Amino acid sequence: MAQPAGTPSAAAQYTTNPPRELPKRRGTELAMLAFSALIVTSAFVLVQANQEQELSWSVLWYGLAYLAIFSVAHLAVRRWAPYADPLILPCVALLNGLGLVMIHRIDLATAQRAIARGEEAASNAPRQVLFTVVALAFFLGVLIVVSDHRKLTRYAYTCGLVGIVALALPAVLPSSLSEVNGAKVWLKLPGFSIQPGEFAKILLMIFFASFLVSKRDLFMTAGKRVLGVEMPRARDLGPIIIAAIACLGILVFEKDLGTALLFFGIVLVMLYVATERIIWVVLGLSMFSVGAVIAYSLFTHVQQRVANWIDPLETYDDLGGGYQIAQGLFGLGTGGMFGTGLGLGRPDVVPESHTDFISAALGEELGFVGLSSILLVYLLLAMRGMRSALAVRDTFGKLLGGGLSFAIVMQLFVIIGGVTKLIPMTGVTTPFLSAGGSSLLANYALVALLLRISDAARRPQQAAKPRPVPKAPLAEAHTVMVQRPPAEPGPTGPARPYEGGRHP
């Protein structure tokens, strides 16, 4: 039955409202940044009041620097990633600010001890502000240059090659140019030092994400069944074997257990996300366990780390023994549930409390509740990154976003596990909290990539413009026969033929 003209069709009658444009939520981000600034400023005031019994101009200086840095970061996100997740940047700002507060607090305690001995102490907080400014510039560069994360697939193999070179470079250099505190993970340049492994992990994640997207079907192909489990084919084990060999090389030649564990964990998780086969995780953990046992039986520095982990008090007075771990545990025990209060503890008695053991310093002065709250901020940051990875439309973005988010969690587990004696101490820095330029630069680049992926995930899809229909050339145009209308009879006589252009 024909539908009367002017009546809407059934499809039009039952069509829902057109999809509304998602809010950009930059106002929410600004409000959360203001809340973070309030917490950080209050923490600075407490430290000054409890340490120096007065407020100095340094509180104003650090507060203004903090506000300026993250105001620029917010404006950059508003301009170049307007649909990015509104909680990622505030979480980073809060963690970076609390790290700056604790570094400043340790500087004050170190200065008091140096004055008592008639010496001059170095300040790490001003350097941390400078590193944050440089990291912000790096953050802006990544956000502007990488306008679409999918373009990174064009340079996947280049990223993989550069990442492997950066990871292996400290191992082949002489100890005078690469070794600090027994670990050969540094690149000492005139005037400054850099840790290339921090950047290598991001480059290798880009490579593995692109590689797994292009070769995903190969890794999902099942081989022989062993004990009821479908094993991967032998020729598909190449990437995981290469990763295991690379991690063993890092452990042997660079004496860096943390980077080896972090790198291998990221590879396993990305393999599992790409294939959804738990057998890859089981194989990877088995291979890493075998390699760790071999390394323990062959290398003394691995044996020393394990001995410090099992009983730090037994090796308390030994060179390279458990003194640092024991002091960190004493600080955590002193803090108890609610901590001693900012500026009222003794975190300066823990070696490297401003870098590797800054979580122990925070646990002493903020207690179990405060340290757990900081860990929840990390968890929130990783969850928002995972959420963006799930929501993005392309497979490469899902793998890369998942890998970047898991890298934050894995790095946190490795360092917090070492400080609390859950696993052997590794020497990995705490993201955004610890003092250090390499870690800060690499993690801000990581956050910029997460913001770019979340912007792509939340940005509404634009309807494709209809292509104009090309007109056929005159030689190919169809010819249409037009019939002349019959002549009408005149009022007084026979019909006259129509003469164009003439009127009676």
PDB file of N, CA and C in Angstrom, residues 208-217 274 395-397 399:
ATOM      1  N   PHE A 208      56.035  -3.277  19.627  1.00  0.00           N
ATOM      2  CA  PHE A 208      55.320  -4.517  19.907  1.00  0.00           C
ATOM      3  C   PHE A 208      53.833  -4.373  19.613  1.00  0.00           C
ATOM      4  N   ALA A 209      53.253  -3.203  19.882  1.00  0.00           N
ATOM      5  CA  ALA A 209      51.833  -3.015  19.577  1.00  0.00           C
ATOM      6  C   ALA A 209      51.588  -3.135  18.082  1.00  0.00           C
ATOM      7  N   SER A 210      52.422  -2.493  17.268  1.00  0.00           N
ATOM      8  CA  SER A 210      52.263  -2.573  15.820  1.00  0.00           C
ATOM      9  C   SER A 210      52.545  -3.985  15.299  1.00  0.00           C
ATOM     10  N   PHE A 211      53.569  -4.618  15.851  1.00  0.00           N
ATOM     11  CA  PHE A 211      53.933  -5.968  15.412  1.00  0.00           C
ATOM     12  C   PHE A 211      52.824  -6.967  15.734  1.00  0.00           C
ATOM     13  N   LEU A 212      52.259  -6.870  16.928  1.00  0.00           N
ATOM     14  CA  LEU A 212      51.212  -7.812  17.326  1.00  0.00           C
ATOM     15  C   LEU A 212      49.928  -7.593  16.533  1.00  0.00           C
ATOM     16  N   VAL A 213      49.656  -6.349  16.135  1.00  0.00           N
ATOM     17  CA  VAL A 213      48.476  -6.094  15.312  1.00  0.00           C
ATOM     18  C   VAL A 213      48.637  -6.744  13.945  1.00  0.00           C
ATOM     19  N   SER A 214      49.821  -6.618  13.361  1.00  0.00           N
ATOM     20  CA  SER A 214      50.033  -7.165  12.017  1.00  0.00           C
ATOM     21  C   SER A 214      50.188  -8.688  12.012  1.00  0.00           C
ATOM     22  N   LYS A 215      50.658  -9.268  13.128  1.00  0.00           N
ATOM     23  CA  LYS A 215      50.900 -10.715  13.185  1.00  0.00           C
ATOM     24  C   LYS A 215      49.973 -11.413  14.180  1.00  0.00           C
ATOM     25  N   ARG A 216      48.849 -10.821  14.473  1.00  0.00           N
ATOM     26  CA  ARG A 216      47.976 -11.356  15.520  1.00  0.00           C
ATOM     27  C   ARG A 216      47.490 -12.766  15.187  1.00  0.00           C
ATOM     28  N   ASP A 217      47.160 -13.001  13.934  1.00  0.00           N
ATOM     29  CA  ASP A 217      46.629 -14.320  13.553  1.00  0.00           C
ATOM     30  C   ASP A 217      47.644 -15.435  13.775  1.00  0.00           C
ATOM     31  N   ALA A 274      46.615  -9.127  23.082  1.00  0.00           N
ATOM     32  CA  ALA A 274      46.460  -9.317  21.638  1.00  0.00           C
ATOM     33  C   ALA A 274      45.832 -10.659  21.297  1.00  0.00           C
ATOM     34  N   THR A 395      42.723  -1.274  16.709  1.00  0.00           N
ATOM     35  CA  THR A 395      43.402  -2.296  17.509  1.00  0.00           C
ATOM     36  C   THR A 395      44.759  -1.825  17.991  1.00  0.00           C
ATOM     37  N   PHE A 396      45.482  -1.087  17.170  1.00  0.00           N
ATOM     38  CA  PHE A 396      46.790  -0.578  17.591  1.00  0.00           C
ATOM     39  C   PHE A 396      46.639   0.319  18.810  1.00  0.00           C
ATOM     40  N   GLY A 397      45.636   1.199  18.803  1.00  0.00           N
ATOM     41  CA  GLY A 397      45.416   2.076  19.952  1.00  0.00           C
ATOM     42  C   GLY A 397      45.059   1.295  21.200  1.00  0.00           C
ATOM     43  N   LEU A 399      46.034  -1.808  21.968  1.00  0.00           N
ATOM     44  CA  LEU A 399      47.238  -2.461  22.479  1.00  0.00           C
ATOM     45  C   LEU A 399      48.206  -1.453  23.088  1.00  0.00           C
TER      46      LEU A 399
END
